[in-house]
Amino acid sequence: MDVNKLLENLNPAQREAVAAKASNLLILAGAGSGKTRVLIHRIAWLIEVMGVSPHAILAVTFTNKAAGEMRQRCTELLGYSARNLWVGTFHSIAHRLLRMHSADAGLSDSFQILDSDDQYRLIRRLVREMGLDESHWPARKAQWFINHHKDEGRRPDHIEPGYDHAERQWLEVYVQYEAYCRKASLVDFAELLLRAHELLLENTDLLAHYQHRFSHLLVDEFQDTNAIQYAFIHLLAGTSGWAFVVGDDDQSIYGWRGARVENVGQFERDFDDVSVIRLEQNYRSTGVILEAANAVIENNHGRLGKNLWTDGERGDLIRLFAAYNEHDEADFVVSSIDQCLDEGLSANDIAILYRSNAQSRLLEEQLMRKKIPYRVYGGQRFFERAEIKDALAYLRLMANPDDAAAIERVINVPARGIGEKTLVGIRQHAAEQGLSLWQAIARMLEHQLLTARAHSAVEGFVLLINDLREAYQDSTLEVQIEQSIRRSELMRHYDKEPLERREGREENLAELINAAGSFTLPTEDEQAGMSELISFLSHAALEAGERQGDEWDDCVQLMTLHSAKGLEFDTVFITGLEHGLFPHQMSIEEPGRFEEERRLCYVGITRARRHLTLSWAEARRWQGKNSLRRPSRFLKEIPTELLQHVRPARSGYSAPSGGMQDNANATGGLNLGQLVTHPSFGTGVILDCEGSGDHTRVQVNFDSVGSKWLVLSYANLTAV
C-alpha cells in the first residue's frame, strides 16, 4: 500500500498520531476532531508500514456498533478482510477470553450471560428468599452495590463493611448472589471483565501468552473506562506492549456508572514514556458554537487542556430564549422546529436535548399537536423485548439446562400450572441439597417430592426441554429457534393481550427467526470453539446490554444529554438550562459532580453543526411544585457576544419589540406566564400580549386546543 494514501486528507495533528513510532500514546481528541479516522488509519499504518501482524493488534471500543464500523472501515482502507483483528467492546473481548479458557476461569463451557434485567430478577428473588423487606432493601440498590464493587475489582471478601449495618446487609446479598451464579455458571456484565482480569492475573503462563501476542493495544473513548477496564488494559500491556489510547477528558460524563475521568491523567503516570497529541481541529461545528463550548469547559479545573477550532464558517449566533414557564418553552421550541421544517430542513437533522427524561412530556404534546413526527431516542431495543427474552430463555435451556435464570423466566411461561409455591419448594430443595435448579427438579420428580398436579406440570416442562435438546441439537440455528417457539407454545402466553400488541409480538418473534437465519458464526467465536447457538445467545446478551439507540426514520429526535454523546445534528435545542435542573440539584454541592455537569453541557453544545438554541424557564412546575427559576450558571459562562436574545428574561432586560409587557392591565393585572381558565377552551397559560386598552390581545396556550390569540375585553379569562 502507498504510504501517502494512509496520510492523505489528514491534518498535521492527525498525521502525527497515525505515523508515530511504537510508543505509548495518549491522543486527546476533541469533539468532532476525527478520532475514529485516526484510530483506523493507525491500525492500517501498524500493519502496512510498521509490519505489525494483525494478530498482534487488539482494538477496544465501547459499543458493538462502533466495533463493527471500525472493522468495516479497516477492511475498506486495507483492501482486504480485517477478520483476524481482535476488535470489540471490553465486554465482548472479555467474553471471548472466558469462552476460550472457561476451565481456567472456573466456568463451565456452556456458561450463560445474565443481562441487566435477568440480573435484577435474580437479585430480587434472592432478596425475598433472605427474608428482607423490599421497601427497605430494594433489589435495584443491591444490583448497583454488586456491579459497583465488581467495576472496582472487588469481590465480597475485599469489602470491609465495618459497623455500617446497611453495608453489611448489602454485602450478604452480594455473597448469596455470587454463590448462586457460580453454582449455575452464570456471568453478568460486570463479571465478564472482573473474571477475565482474574483469569490473567491468576494464570501467569496465559498472561505471558497474551502480553506477548498483543504488542499493540488501541482503546477508544478512554475517558469512559472504569477501574477494572483500566486495570485490564494495564495488565495486558505489561512492560512490552504499546498502548494507543484515544479520549477526551472534557467529554467524560458517565461518572455515575463508574467511568473515571482520572484514568486519562493516570495513563501518563502508569505507562512509560507517554507522548500526548492533541486533536483540536473540529470538522463538525461552526466557529461560534466552538467558541461557546471552549468558554464553558475552560471553567473546569484539572483539565489536560485543548481548544477546539475550525477553519470553516463562523456561523450564526446562538439563540437564547427565556421562557415564562415550561409550557412557553415547549411552545417556542416546537414552533421553531415547525419553521425549520417549512424552510426545508429534514426532521432527523433536528434534536431536542434535556437533562431529565421527565422534560420530554410537554415537548411531545406540542409535537403531536403540530403533527410533527418525533422519536424518543433510547427506547427499548429488540433483544430487550419481553417476548424475545422469553424465546431466548428456551434457547439458553437447550444450550445449558442448569441456567437457573432461564428456568425462572419460562418454567411457567406460558402458564403450565407451576405456581410460586412449587418454585419455592424447588429452590429450597436445591439449596438444601447443593444442587442446581435443574438437578433439584430431576431429583424431586424421581423421588415423588411434588404434589401430583405439580409433578405433572413440572415433568411436562422437563420433557419439553429435553425433547428440544435431543431433537434439534444438530439442526440449524433457525430451526432451533423456530421449533422452540412453536413447541413451547410461547404465543399462548400473550393470548389475552390486545390484538395490536399480540401481532407486534408475533412480528418480533418472526424477526428473531429471521435474525437466526442470517446469523454468521464470527471467526473469533469459531476459533474459541463456540457452537452457533452459544455464539448467537452471547451476541443477543451483549446487544441487550448496550444502550446505543437504533437507526431512526425522518423524525425529530428527543433525548437526554447523556444519550446524545457521539451524535451530531444540524440543529440542536438544549432545554431547561436552569439552576437545579441543569446543573442538576444533586451535583451542585459536589465539586466533582458539578464539573461533570459542565462537561455534559460541553457535550450538548458540540452536538450542533450549524444552529444551536438554548432555553430556560423563569417559572417551572417541577417534581409536583411550582417554583421560580434562575438561569443556569453555564449560560453565564458563554460570552454575551455569541448570544442572540430571542426573548430576554423579564428581570434585568428591557422588553423586546412587539409590545410585550409584564402584565395585561386591561383584565386587572393578569401576568404573562399566569395560569388562566376560559369558559370554552379550559385551562391555559398566557404567553404573550400586544396592543393596549380595549384592543389588547393575549396569546394563551390552552391544554385542549393549543395556542390562541384572544381580545382581553371579550375573553372572560379567570386567573387560576
XYZ file of C-alpha atoms in Angstrom:
720
model
C 0.000 0.000 0.000
C 1.135 3.525 -0.808
C 2.176 5.172 2.479
C 0.969 8.530 1.225
C -2.533 7.126 0.860
C -2.644 6.464 4.590
C -1.749 10.056 5.377
C -3.688 11.905 2.705
C -6.605 14.033 3.834
C -5.295 14.079 7.405
C -4.411 17.301 9.190
C -0.946 17.688 10.774
C -2.004 16.516 14.252
C -3.823 13.508 12.818
C -0.789 12.583 10.694
C 1.450 12.866 13.747
C -0.788 10.441 15.666
C -1.133 7.936 12.819
C 2.573 7.831 11.912
C 4.022 7.983 15.446
C 6.747 5.491 16.327
C 5.873 2.493 18.505
C 5.351 4.015 21.923
C 2.659 4.707 24.495
C 0.433 7.438 23.069
C -2.366 9.488 24.601
C -4.470 11.115 21.887
C -6.603 13.921 23.346
C -9.311 14.063 20.712
C -11.765 16.923 20.954
C -15.387 16.641 19.853
C -15.700 16.307 16.071
C -11.931 16.081 15.546
C -11.886 12.821 13.551
C -10.726 10.410 16.251
C -12.263 7.322 14.601
C -10.453 8.157 11.379
C -7.193 8.394 13.315
C -7.733 5.036 15.046
C -8.468 3.230 11.778
C -5.535 4.804 9.945
C -3.266 3.947 12.889
C -4.246 0.274 12.624
C -3.546 0.321 8.881
C -0.228 2.108 9.489
C 0.853 -0.517 12.020
C 0.109 -3.329 9.573
C 1.226 -1.830 6.254
C 4.131 0.408 7.273
C 5.457 -0.945 10.557
C 4.909 -4.596 9.606
C 2.874 -5.486 12.678
C 0.863 -8.694 12.324
C -2.929 -8.234 12.563
C -2.808 -10.959 15.232
C -0.733 -8.638 17.406
C -3.355 -5.861 17.463
C -6.172 -5.534 19.987
C -8.648 -2.673 19.415
C -11.253 -1.858 22.059
C -14.268 0.413 21.837
C -17.456 0.892 23.841
C -20.313 -0.235 21.591
C -20.782 -3.203 19.303
C -21.918 -0.819 16.587
C -18.671 1.171 16.827
C -16.642 -2.047 16.788
C -18.441 -3.234 13.648
C -17.868 0.088 11.906
C -14.184 0.048 12.879
C -13.717 -3.434 11.431
C -15.556 -2.492 8.219
C -13.596 0.712 7.704
C -10.308 -1.097 8.360
C -11.252 -3.612 5.662
C -12.049 -0.804 3.211
C -8.799 1.026 3.935
C -6.570 -2.063 3.817
C -8.270 -3.536 0.776
C -8.617 -6.979 2.376
C -10.572 -8.536 5.236
C -9.738 -7.436 8.765
C -11.350 -10.547 10.285
C -8.179 -11.580 12.083
C -8.066 -8.376 14.104
C -9.339 -8.580 17.663
C -11.774 -5.667 17.542
C -14.604 -5.401 20.050
C -16.033 -3.930 23.207
C -14.448 -4.591 26.581
C -17.292 -6.990 27.323
C -17.081 -8.892 24.036
C -13.302 -9.303 24.307
C -13.567 -10.460 27.922
C -16.323 -12.860 26.877
C -14.113 -14.247 24.110
C -11.276 -14.882 26.550
C -13.584 -16.629 29.005
C -15.027 -18.876 26.286
C -11.542 -19.873 25.140
C -10.339 -20.541 28.688
C -13.535 -21.376 30.570
C -11.970 -24.174 32.641
C -9.118 -21.926 33.802
C -11.711 -19.267 34.659
C -13.706 -21.710 36.787
C -16.668 -21.756 34.392
C -18.485 -24.487 32.507
C -18.007 -24.360 28.754
C -21.723 -23.578 28.394
C -21.862 -20.654 30.836
C -24.547 -18.081 30.109
C -24.554 -14.280 30.300
C -27.083 -12.539 32.516
C -28.260 -9.267 31.028
C -29.253 -6.412 33.323
C -32.917 -7.386 33.500
C -32.206 -11.043 34.289
C -29.664 -9.986 36.896
C -32.247 -7.744 38.558
C -34.863 -10.511 38.607
C -32.402 -12.926 40.198
C -31.290 -10.430 42.851
C -34.892 -9.549 43.631
C -35.697 -13.209 44.242
C -32.644 -13.662 46.459
C -33.615 -10.588 48.495
C -37.038 -12.134 49.075
C -35.579 -15.532 49.988
C -33.321 -13.840 52.536
C -36.472 -12.511 54.214
C -35.593 -8.874 53.599
C -38.258 -6.183 53.327
C -38.047 -4.972 49.716
C -39.207 -1.495 50.686
C -36.046 -1.120 52.804
C -33.759 -3.354 50.733
C -34.690 -2.713 47.074
C -33.207 -5.059 44.505
C -32.133 -2.138 42.282
C -29.889 -0.826 45.042
C -28.461 -4.294 45.632
C -27.783 -4.591 41.916
C -25.978 -1.243 41.937
C -23.946 -2.281 45.018
C -22.811 -5.536 43.391
C -21.973 -4.036 39.990
C -20.208 -1.042 41.534
C -17.863 -3.250 43.534
C -17.224 -5.526 40.564
C -16.405 -2.491 38.407
C -13.897 -1.512 41.075
C -12.442 -5.048 41.050
C -13.773 -6.080 44.454
C -15.105 -9.492 45.452
C -17.109 -9.795 48.693
C -14.019 -10.730 50.717
C -12.332 -7.487 49.588
C -15.036 -5.331 51.200
C -14.771 -4.152 54.801
C -18.259 -3.048 55.880
C -17.145 -2.038 59.377
C -20.074 -1.221 61.650
C -22.356 0.002 58.871
C -25.438 -2.214 59.136
C -26.668 -1.384 55.620
C -23.257 -2.090 54.094
C -23.113 -5.455 55.893
C -26.559 -6.391 54.617
C -25.769 -5.469 51.010
C -22.543 -7.429 51.322
C -24.501 -10.509 52.389
C -26.728 -10.149 49.314
C -23.556 -9.962 47.207
C -22.261 -13.164 48.855
C -25.518 -15.043 48.198
C -25.728 -13.741 44.646
C -22.165 -14.749 43.821
C -22.642 -18.234 45.273
C -25.774 -18.718 43.184
C -24.107 -17.529 39.968
C -21.086 -19.772 40.483
C -23.299 -22.808 41.036
C -25.404 -22.052 37.949
C -22.422 -20.928 35.815
C -23.976 -17.523 35.204
C -21.964 -14.421 34.362
C -23.291 -10.849 34.460
C -21.777 -7.947 32.507
C -19.593 -6.653 35.319
C -18.437 -10.215 35.981
C -17.186 -10.605 32.406
C -14.455 -8.009 32.944
C -13.677 -8.957 36.524
C -13.435 -12.684 35.731
C -11.287 -12.060 32.626
C -8.946 -9.851 34.670
C -8.695 -12.508 37.382
C -8.133 -15.187 34.721
C -4.997 -13.414 33.522
C -3.791 -12.446 36.998
C -4.050 -15.992 38.308
C -2.572 -17.761 35.262
C 0.919 -16.438 34.649
C 1.523 -18.546 31.530
C -1.728 -17.353 29.995
C -0.923 -13.744 30.866
C 2.551 -14.067 29.326
C 0.991 -15.533 26.172
C -1.403 -12.631 25.649
C 1.121 -9.983 26.657
C 3.484 -11.408 24.035
C 0.729 -11.713 21.438
C -0.844 -8.260 21.755
C 2.061 -5.909 21.220
C -0.271 -3.043 20.255
C -3.423 -2.137 22.188
C -5.722 0.602 20.881
C -8.524 1.935 23.081
C -11.307 4.298 22.002
C -13.320 6.531 24.389
C -10.644 6.093 27.041
C -12.267 8.703 29.290
C -15.204 6.302 29.780
C -13.144 3.446 31.235
C -13.842 2.306 34.787
C -11.354 0.883 37.274
C -11.460 -2.750 36.107
C -11.281 -1.797 32.406
C -8.247 0.377 33.053
C -6.628 -2.421 35.090
C -7.361 -4.901 32.284
C -5.553 -2.766 29.675
C -2.676 -2.012 32.058
C -2.246 -5.725 32.789
C -2.334 -6.771 29.123
C 0.171 -4.096 28.103
C 2.665 -5.293 30.701
C 6.172 -3.999 30.137
C 6.450 -4.780 26.432
C 3.122 -3.744 24.866
C 2.349 -0.327 23.418
C -0.938 1.382 24.247
C -2.558 3.892 21.898
C -5.469 5.408 23.817
C -7.879 7.979 22.388
C -10.107 10.022 24.636
C -11.312 13.411 25.760
C -11.343 14.305 29.434
C -13.788 17.117 28.564
C -16.368 14.532 27.436
C -16.261 12.260 30.475
C -19.935 12.237 31.521
C -20.536 8.743 32.874
C -19.118 9.006 36.386
C -22.472 7.864 37.777
C -21.928 4.460 36.181
C -18.302 4.022 37.182
C -16.321 5.850 34.488
C -13.233 7.559 35.925
C -12.069 10.707 34.169
C -8.883 10.499 36.219
C -7.840 7.447 34.154
C -6.832 9.841 31.363
C -4.323 11.587 33.615
C -3.345 8.325 35.321
C -2.241 6.908 31.979
C 0.747 9.264 31.878
C 1.808 8.127 35.351
C 1.338 4.363 34.907
C 2.751 3.887 31.400
C 6.339 4.607 30.362
C 7.408 7.381 28.002
C 3.931 8.611 27.138
C 3.571 11.111 24.299
C 0.488 13.343 24.191
C -1.014 14.507 20.896
C -3.973 16.897 20.800
C -6.590 16.782 18.052
C -8.174 20.232 18.236
C -9.355 20.963 14.705
C -13.109 20.424 14.628
C -14.883 19.297 11.448
C -18.419 19.465 12.800
C -19.466 22.804 14.265
C -19.325 26.471 13.358
C -16.827 28.844 14.959
C -19.453 30.446 17.196
C -20.562 27.092 18.612
C -16.960 26.047 19.287
C -16.141 29.355 20.992
C -19.121 28.861 23.302
C -18.090 25.273 24.094
C -14.492 26.343 24.837
C -15.688 29.193 27.073
C -17.851 26.867 29.159
C -15.395 24.000 29.598
C -12.407 26.195 30.486
C -14.070 26.777 33.873
C -13.300 23.189 34.860
C -10.131 22.615 36.862
C -7.541 19.892 36.317
C -8.129 19.591 32.574
C -5.354 18.325 30.353
C -6.334 21.210 28.118
C -7.179 21.803 24.468
C -9.006 24.419 22.433
C -11.362 23.454 19.623
C -11.152 25.474 16.410
C -12.372 25.265 12.833
C -11.311 26.709 9.500
C -14.964 26.597 8.453
C -17.607 29.297 8.721
C -18.133 31.366 11.853
C -21.883 30.760 11.619
C -24.975 32.212 13.273
C -25.151 33.397 16.848
C -26.539 31.005 19.459
C -30.179 31.786 20.174
C -31.127 32.167 23.857
C -34.792 32.045 24.835
C -36.048 32.981 28.312
C -39.447 31.289 28.610
C -42.101 32.348 31.087
C -42.658 28.723 32.078
C -42.262 25.174 30.771
C -45.371 25.465 28.543
C -43.975 28.590 26.922
C -40.627 26.869 26.423
C -42.194 23.837 24.732
C -44.349 26.067 22.513
C -41.324 28.114 21.417
C -39.121 25.070 20.702
C -41.743 23.236 18.674
C -42.801 26.383 16.788
C -39.132 26.945 15.901
C -38.881 23.364 14.663
C -42.032 23.822 12.587
C -40.388 26.812 10.950
C -37.202 24.824 10.264
C -39.260 22.137 8.545
C -41.064 24.768 6.455
C -37.651 26.002 5.342
C -36.746 22.525 4.072
C -34.661 21.071 6.907
C -35.077 17.306 7.410
C -36.711 16.324 10.691
C -33.965 13.834 11.561
C -31.432 16.661 11.412
C -33.112 18.271 14.434
C -32.640 17.238 18.070
C -34.117 18.406 21.363
C -31.841 17.681 24.323
C -32.726 17.786 28.012
C -31.180 16.838 31.343
C -34.057 14.688 32.612
C -36.381 12.319 30.759
C -39.340 13.902 32.564
C -38.852 17.068 30.491
C -39.959 15.313 27.291
C -43.691 15.137 28.109
C -44.671 18.733 27.231
C -42.387 18.708 24.209
C -44.052 15.522 22.978
C -47.511 17.036 23.486
C -46.608 20.076 21.407
C -45.037 17.951 18.657
C -48.154 15.782 18.485
C -50.371 18.850 18.441
C -48.492 20.213 15.431
C -48.366 16.741 13.849
C -44.562 16.745 13.712
C -43.128 13.200 13.708
C -40.690 12.538 16.544
C -38.823 9.732 18.252
C -37.680 9.478 21.842
C -34.141 8.163 21.456
C -33.012 5.254 23.598
C -36.264 3.267 23.588
C -36.401 -0.452 24.227
C -34.064 -2.385 21.967
C -35.001 -5.564 20.113
C -33.224 -8.046 22.387
C -34.686 -6.371 25.481
C -38.323 -7.019 24.498
C -40.198 -9.460 26.735
C -41.192 -11.981 24.050
C -37.636 -12.061 22.673
C -36.152 -12.640 26.127
C -38.713 -15.412 26.725
C -37.785 -17.132 23.447
C -34.083 -16.774 24.195
C -34.618 -18.321 27.635
C -35.804 -21.546 25.952
C -32.734 -21.468 23.723
C -30.500 -20.960 26.751
C -32.001 -24.076 28.328
C -31.333 -26.000 25.122
C -27.702 -24.946 25.475
C -27.462 -25.375 29.236
C -30.369 -26.729 31.336
C -28.570 -25.628 34.516
C -29.223 -21.983 33.568
C -31.297 -21.087 36.628
C -32.254 -17.620 35.401
C -33.740 -19.115 32.229
C -35.674 -21.714 34.246
C -37.066 -18.997 36.492
C -38.144 -16.971 33.469
C -40.055 -19.588 31.470
C -40.907 -22.541 33.701
C -44.443 -21.160 33.760
C -44.423 -19.162 30.505
C -46.860 -19.938 29.021
C -48.875 -20.950 32.092
C -48.454 -24.646 32.952
C -49.856 -24.643 36.461
C -46.453 -24.241 38.110
C -47.077 -21.671 40.817
C -44.819 -19.746 43.166
C -45.337 -22.294 45.944
C -43.915 -25.060 43.758
C -40.997 -22.856 42.742
C -40.212 -22.017 46.369
C -40.102 -25.738 47.146
C -37.734 -26.395 44.237
C -35.443 -23.555 45.311
C -35.357 -24.766 48.896
C -34.565 -28.327 47.814
C -31.774 -27.057 45.562
C -30.280 -25.020 48.404
C -30.528 -27.857 50.937
C -29.010 -30.461 48.606
C -26.417 -28.184 46.999
C -27.921 -28.731 43.562
C -28.737 -26.546 40.593
C -32.441 -25.869 39.974
C -32.469 -28.337 37.072
C -30.823 -31.042 39.197
C -33.237 -30.330 42.043
C -36.211 -30.682 39.685
C -34.924 -34.025 38.405
C -34.422 -35.326 41.954
C -37.847 -34.153 43.135
C -39.510 -35.859 40.169
C -37.541 -39.057 40.751
C -38.441 -39.214 44.456
C -42.045 -38.030 44.058
C -41.485 -34.954 46.227
C -44.107 -32.817 44.465
C -47.886 -32.894 44.602
C -49.494 -34.892 41.803
C -50.592 -31.773 39.942
C -47.245 -30.020 40.322
C -45.405 -33.231 39.399
C -47.305 -33.476 36.113
C -46.760 -29.824 35.232
C -43.029 -29.809 36.085
C -42.471 -33.110 34.309
C -44.088 -31.665 31.180
C -41.633 -28.745 31.272
C -38.644 -31.070 31.697
C -39.795 -33.311 28.830
C -40.205 -30.259 26.591
C -36.658 -29.024 27.255
C -35.141 -32.486 26.872
C -37.043 -33.082 23.635
C -35.887 -29.748 22.225
C -32.281 -30.508 23.145
C -32.272 -34.023 21.718
C -34.352 -33.441 18.595
C -32.761 -30.226 17.386
C -29.199 -30.091 18.730
C -27.811 -30.784 15.249
C -30.310 -28.564 13.424
C -29.616 -25.110 12.060
C -29.961 -22.174 14.421
C -33.031 -21.021 12.522
C -34.772 -24.382 13.049
C -33.806 -24.470 16.727
C -35.421 -21.098 17.362
C -38.464 -21.794 15.210
C -39.144 -25.110 16.956
C -38.545 -23.778 20.458
C -41.130 -21.034 19.850
C -43.623 -23.429 18.270
C -43.300 -26.363 20.670
C -43.235 -24.202 23.780
C -46.481 -22.565 22.550
C -44.944 -19.274 23.635
C -47.522 -17.103 21.870
C -50.240 -18.619 24.076
C -48.760 -16.536 26.893
C -49.907 -13.364 25.116
C -53.419 -14.529 24.163
C -55.189 -12.058 26.426
C -53.317 -9.014 25.153
C -54.899 -6.539 22.689
C -54.688 -7.713 19.095
C -52.259 -4.973 18.026
C -49.788 -5.776 20.812
C -50.069 -9.512 20.189
C -49.421 -9.030 16.489
C -46.387 -6.921 17.370
C -45.013 -9.757 19.493
C -45.614 -12.251 16.676
C -43.748 -9.972 14.285
C -40.843 -9.670 16.735
C -40.605 -13.451 17.164
C -40.686 -13.876 13.387
C -37.873 -11.342 13.159
C -35.898 -13.355 15.730
C -36.140 -16.369 13.416
C -35.015 -14.156 10.528
C -32.065 -12.955 12.618
C -31.083 -16.558 13.236
C -31.322 -17.334 9.527
C -28.916 -14.538 8.642
C -26.556 -15.088 11.588
C -22.985 -15.989 10.682
C -20.707 -17.536 13.279
C -17.952 -14.932 13.830
C -14.435 -16.152 13.163
C -13.340 -15.416 16.709
C -16.248 -17.452 18.150
C -15.452 -20.332 15.809
C -11.825 -20.218 16.899
C -12.981 -20.265 20.516
C -14.908 -23.477 19.824
C -18.363 -21.961 20.312
C -21.421 -23.560 18.778
C -23.675 -21.440 16.610
C -26.329 -21.436 19.353
C -23.944 -20.347 22.124
C -22.490 -17.641 19.877
C -25.945 -16.304 18.975
C -27.067 -16.252 22.615
C -23.911 -14.407 23.623
C -24.437 -11.910 20.803
C -28.019 -11.313 21.958
C -26.995 -10.806 25.583
C -24.219 -8.375 24.697
C -26.559 -6.435 22.388
C -29.198 -6.205 25.131
C -26.601 -4.754 27.467
C -25.672 -1.983 25.078
C -27.519 1.293 25.373
C -26.909 2.625 21.902
C -30.132 3.507 20.073
C -31.311 2.085 16.773
C -31.401 3.941 13.473
C -34.341 6.303 13.053
C -36.802 7.420 10.398
C -37.248 11.036 9.306
C -38.432 12.471 12.608
C -37.280 14.927 15.258
C -35.024 13.316 17.860
C -35.713 13.776 21.584
C -33.087 12.556 24.031
C -31.241 13.203 27.247
C -27.884 14.918 27.043
C -26.221 11.680 28.145
C -27.804 9.820 25.208
C -26.606 12.466 22.747
C -22.903 11.720 23.166
C -21.402 10.557 19.892
C -24.221 12.014 17.793
C -24.475 15.220 15.777
C -27.299 17.225 14.233
C -27.654 20.273 12.025
C -29.960 21.998 14.529
C -29.984 21.430 18.285
C -32.232 22.751 21.064
C -30.968 22.386 24.646
C -33.833 22.990 27.069
C -34.175 23.542 30.807
C -30.906 25.390 31.388
C -31.825 26.335 34.942
C -30.033 26.152 38.256
C -31.104 22.914 39.958
C -32.186 21.256 36.729
C -29.042 21.704 34.649
C -26.745 21.670 36.507
C -28.771 19.109 38.395
C -29.527 19.827 42.038
C -27.728 16.686 43.236
C -24.474 17.814 41.630
C -24.393 21.395 42.894
C -22.817 20.675 46.279
C -20.184 18.225 44.967
C -17.273 19.770 43.019
C -16.513 16.589 41.057
C -20.101 16.067 40.017
C -20.590 19.724 39.215
C -17.674 19.605 36.806
C -19.186 16.515 35.194
C -22.390 18.516 34.669
C -20.304 21.185 32.912
C -18.761 18.502 30.709
C -22.297 17.371 29.918
C -23.122 20.925 28.813
C -19.982 20.929 26.644
C -21.081 17.657 25.039
C -24.544 19.093 24.378
C -23.216 22.268 22.749
C -20.842 20.350 20.481
C -23.643 18.138 19.105
C -24.767 21.081 16.924
C -23.291 21.568 13.478
C -24.875 24.867 12.364
C -27.670 26.075 14.621
C -27.926 25.978 18.415
C -30.769 27.261 20.600
C -30.617 27.341 24.399
C -33.701 27.855 26.574
C -34.684 28.167 30.213
C -37.906 28.998 32.071
C -38.416 31.725 34.663
C -41.005 29.511 36.372
C -41.438 25.756 36.157
C -43.612 23.117 37.752
C -41.070 20.512 38.725
C -41.497 17.422 40.887
C -45.026 18.497 41.784
C -44.179 22.063 42.829
C -44.368 25.434 41.110
C -41.179 27.404 41.591
C -39.357 30.443 40.274
C -36.134 29.542 38.494
C -32.891 31.251 37.700
C -30.710 30.700 34.659
C -28.014 28.057 34.690
C -24.514 29.114 35.584
C -23.449 27.586 32.275
C -25.410 30.241 30.374
C -23.458 32.956 32.186
C -20.201 31.312 31.103
C -20.970 31.842 27.407
C -19.693 35.242 26.182
C -22.627 37.591 25.524
C -21.314 38.475 22.054
C -22.015 34.871 20.990
C -25.695 35.053 22.005
C -28.797 36.358 20.299
C -31.526 37.006 22.882
C -34.740 35.824 21.237
C -36.637 36.832 24.352
C -34.597 38.095 27.295
C -35.617 37.386 30.855
C -38.053 39.970 32.208
C -35.829 40.881 35.134
C -32.716 42.727 34.071
C -33.604 43.113 30.405
C -35.835 45.564 28.543
C -38.917 44.148 26.852
C -38.223 43.116 23.242
C -40.052 44.686 20.355
C -43.627 43.617 19.877
C -45.233 45.321 22.855
C -44.957 42.523 25.456
C -45.417 43.848 28.984
C -45.104 42.334 32.429
C -48.887 42.295 32.891
C -52.090 42.781 30.948
C -53.703 45.789 32.565
C -56.994 45.500 30.687
C -58.022 42.481 32.766
C -56.975 43.738 36.147
C -53.336 42.654 36.123
C -53.102 39.142 34.676
C -49.400 38.319 34.344
C -47.557 36.762 31.470
C -46.936 33.143 32.371
C -50.088 33.035 34.525
C -52.439 30.043 34.533
C -55.970 31.024 33.455
C -59.279 29.396 32.510
C -61.640 30.147 29.617
C -65.369 29.184 29.534
C -64.930 27.204 26.277
C -61.239 26.368 25.956
C -60.486 25.390 29.554
C -57.113 25.862 31.234
C -54.190 27.634 29.578
C -51.110 29.792 30.118
C -50.682 33.427 28.997
C -47.661 33.512 26.679
C -47.757 36.952 25.093
C -49.770 40.168 24.741
C -49.924 43.115 22.368
C -51.851 46.370 21.965
C -53.416 48.478 24.680
C -56.796 49.490 26.078
C -59.824 47.795 24.509
C -57.639 46.467 21.704
C -55.298 44.475 23.972
C -54.852 40.901 22.760
C -53.249 37.991 24.577
C -51.805 34.727 23.334
C -52.892 31.810 25.521
C -51.636 28.242 25.172
C -54.625 26.048 26.111
C -54.177 22.422 27.161
C -57.070 21.289 24.956
C -56.831 23.369 21.767
C -53.333 24.793 21.695
C -52.325 28.418 21.206
C -54.951 31.133 20.545
C -54.956 34.948 20.384
C -57.889 36.491 22.258
C -59.155 40.063 22.743
C -58.919 40.578 26.501
C -62.071 42.696 26.857
C -64.177 39.811 25.463
C -62.140 36.762 26.533
C -63.596 36.359 30.045
C -60.361 34.860 31.354
C -60.134 33.950 35.021
C -56.887 33.558 36.931
C -56.294 30.131 38.498
